[in-house]
Amino acid sequence: MSYSPRRVPDPPIISRGSESSASGDGIDAPAADDESGTPAANGAMIRPAVRRHLIIAAGILAAIAAAGYLFATRSSLPVASLPAAAGPGTAATAVHTTYPERKTFAREVEALGTVRANESVDITAKVADRVVAIHFEEGQQVRKGQLLVELESSEPRADLAAAEAAAGDSRSQYRRSQELYATQALSEAQLDQLRAALQANEARAVAARSRLEDRRIIAPFAGRVGLRNVSLGGLVSPGQIITTLDDLSIVKLDFSVPELFMAVLQPGLTIEARSTAYPGEIFTGRVASVATRLDPISRSIGIRALIDNRDDRLRPGMFMNLKLVREEGAALLIPEGAIVPEDSRHFVFVVDEGRVYKRQVEIGRRRPGEVEILQGLTPQDQIVTDGTLNVHDGARVRVEADAGGPDAGTEVLLDALGERPGPGAT
């Protein structure tokens, strides 16, 4: 970048006469011309610093004028149109309240149970052999001791015959030896040997008879047989399931309840059970026994009830909804909407002298619309039922009439909009 030398103007030549004349008239000579100056109205030049000061002064005057206008406009508004200041004077929140009541509450416990047969067993073979006869039909009712299946028994029968023959011979020898021993013709030691031989042969006969009985499979109790899993002439092995046998005249209903109800459980309590297989029907039974141990994981206790099933409609494995009914008793109840849950804890808002205070409670059983209070409230405590979402601990409240009035949320909304009808409105 090149710079050109600044030209300095020549000073004006003023004559002595002219100087005195100008001074005498009181007229100032025009200022020298400057590149950064601004010509004034009278021809004088205004420097940059003076110009900035004028601009700042003009801005300050404009701000003062705007603030004065806003203040005058705000002061002319009615007081009701201004927002309410937060603090102790904030309007109270409208809520609905009630008192805990002691009511009759039947001690009912609902649970889910599984049906089991009164007696149940898998019919199996003890030995490996071929099936030679089947003496039952699938689903048949059989009596105790009835023959169900026969296996091949030729060899066991022969063994039994040999064992019984040997036992008979030993029995005859021992009888004759007793006569000889009485006449001193036989020593006592010889008699003892004959007695031992007799006992051994009799034991062999018993064992042979037992092996023969293993070929005859009989019903251990009266009941109904299930599906047959073997065929005539088939080979069965030890432990193989031939069929099932269930005593269904009485069925067991096994279920569990929380340990909370352990104190009221006892044999003889009535149960009412329902099954989806028979809609609308109720099966009545009684508690037969209560387990001696609780499940350490679920903290529940097992219960077994018995239900009469002579009509043979309930089958093992069925799923049933049941209700355990105990005598009625008094309980302290509050509306379910008054409970404020937080994690595993439960709270209510108690009204005291125009304010609400959060209080923890312990709840018990439930029924539609009501909750039992075990600890934390008394019948004299006034609690919030509607409006719990609009209040907090220590908040000011206004109790509204419960009968026919809108809920607390509607009341607050009407207050905010200024549309609440006056006391004399219809």
Short mmCIF file of N, CA and C in Angstrom, two decimals, residues 109-114 116 252-257 265 270-271 286-289 291 300-306 320 322-324:
data_model
loop_
_atom_site.label_atom_id
_atom_site.label_comp_id
_atom_site.label_asym_id
_atom_site.label_seq_id
_atom_site.Cartn_x
_atom_site.Cartn_y
_atom_site.Cartn_z
N VAL A 109 -59.41 -64.92 50.78
CA VAL A 109 -58.10 -65.00 50.13
C VAL A 109 -58.30 -65.66 48.78
N GLU A 110 -57.90 -64.98 47.72
CA GLU A 110 -57.99 -65.54 46.38
C GLU A 110 -56.65 -66.15 45.98
N ALA A 111 -56.72 -67.28 45.31
CA ALA A 111 -55.50 -67.98 44.92
C ALA A 111 -55.78 -68.82 43.67
N LEU A 112 -54.72 -69.38 43.13
CA LEU A 112 -54.80 -70.27 41.97
C LEU A 112 -54.32 -71.65 42.41
N GLY A 113 -55.07 -72.68 42.05
CA GLY A 113 -54.72 -74.03 42.50
C GLY A 113 -54.72 -75.04 41.37
N THR A 114 -54.13 -76.19 41.65
CA THR A 114 -54.05 -77.30 40.70
C THR A 114 -54.71 -78.53 41.30
N ARG A 116 -55.37 -82.39 41.95
CA ARG A 116 -54.63 -83.65 42.00
C ARG A 116 -55.57 -84.75 42.48
N LYS A 252 -57.79 -83.54 45.37
CA LYS A 252 -57.05 -82.58 46.19
C LYS A 252 -56.83 -81.32 45.36
N LEU A 253 -56.95 -80.17 46.00
CA LEU A 253 -56.68 -78.89 45.35
C LEU A 253 -55.53 -78.24 46.11
N ASP A 254 -54.37 -78.20 45.48
CA ASP A 254 -53.17 -77.64 46.10
C ASP A 254 -52.97 -76.20 45.64
N PHE A 255 -52.74 -75.29 46.57
CA PHE A 255 -52.52 -73.88 46.25
C PHE A 255 -51.64 -73.26 47.33
N SER A 256 -51.20 -72.04 47.08
CA SER A 256 -50.34 -71.31 48.01
C SER A 256 -50.91 -69.92 48.26
N VAL A 257 -50.69 -69.40 49.46
CA VAL A 257 -51.11 -68.04 49.81
C VAL A 257 -49.94 -67.34 50.50
N LEU A 265 -55.06 -69.22 58.79
CA LEU A 265 -55.22 -70.52 58.12
C LEU A 265 -55.33 -71.64 59.13
N THR A 270 -63.59 -73.19 54.64
CA THR A 270 -64.32 -73.45 53.39
C THR A 270 -63.63 -72.77 52.22
N ILE A 271 -63.60 -73.45 51.09
CA ILE A 271 -63.10 -72.86 49.85
C ILE A 271 -64.19 -72.95 48.79
N ARG A 286 -63.11 -78.13 51.55
CA ARG A 286 -62.59 -77.70 52.85
C ARG A 286 -61.08 -77.92 52.91
N VAL A 287 -60.43 -77.06 53.66
CA VAL A 287 -58.99 -77.19 53.85
C VAL A 287 -58.70 -78.43 54.68
N ALA A 288 -57.83 -79.30 54.14
CA ALA A 288 -57.48 -80.54 54.84
C ALA A 288 -56.20 -80.39 55.64
N SER A 289 -55.22 -79.67 55.11
CA SER A 289 -53.95 -79.55 55.82
C SER A 289 -53.23 -78.30 55.34
N ALA A 291 -49.24 -76.67 55.09
CA ALA A 291 -47.83 -77.07 55.09
C ALA A 291 -47.13 -76.55 56.35
N SER A 300 -44.45 -67.88 50.59
CA SER A 300 -45.84 -68.35 50.60
C SER A 300 -45.89 -69.72 51.26
N ILE A 301 -47.09 -70.09 51.70
CA ILE A 301 -47.28 -71.35 52.40
C ILE A 301 -48.26 -72.20 51.62
N GLY A 302 -47.98 -73.48 51.51
CA GLY A 302 -48.82 -74.40 50.75
C GLY A 302 -50.01 -74.90 51.56
N ILE A 303 -51.14 -75.04 50.86
CA ILE A 303 -52.39 -75.51 51.48
C ILE A 303 -52.98 -76.58 50.57
N ARG A 304 -53.61 -77.57 51.19
CA ARG A 304 -54.29 -78.63 50.45
C ARG A 304 -55.74 -78.71 50.91
N ALA A 305 -56.64 -78.62 49.94
CA ALA A 305 -58.08 -78.74 50.22
C ALA A 305 -58.62 -79.98 49.52
N LEU A 306 -59.71 -80.50 50.03
CA LEU A 306 -60.37 -81.68 49.46
C LEU A 306 -61.74 -81.28 48.93
N MET A 320 -57.62 -74.14 38.59
CA MET A 320 -58.83 -73.60 39.20
C MET A 320 -58.53 -72.30 39.94
N LEU A 322 -59.73 -70.09 43.07
CA LEU A 322 -60.43 -70.41 44.31
C LEU A 322 -60.42 -69.22 45.24
N LYS A 323 -61.35 -69.25 46.16
CA LYS A 323 -61.48 -68.21 47.19
C LYS A 323 -61.59 -68.91 48.53
N LEU A 324 -60.69 -68.54 49.43
CA LEU A 324 -60.68 -69.10 50.77
C LEU A 324 -61.48 -68.16 51.67
#
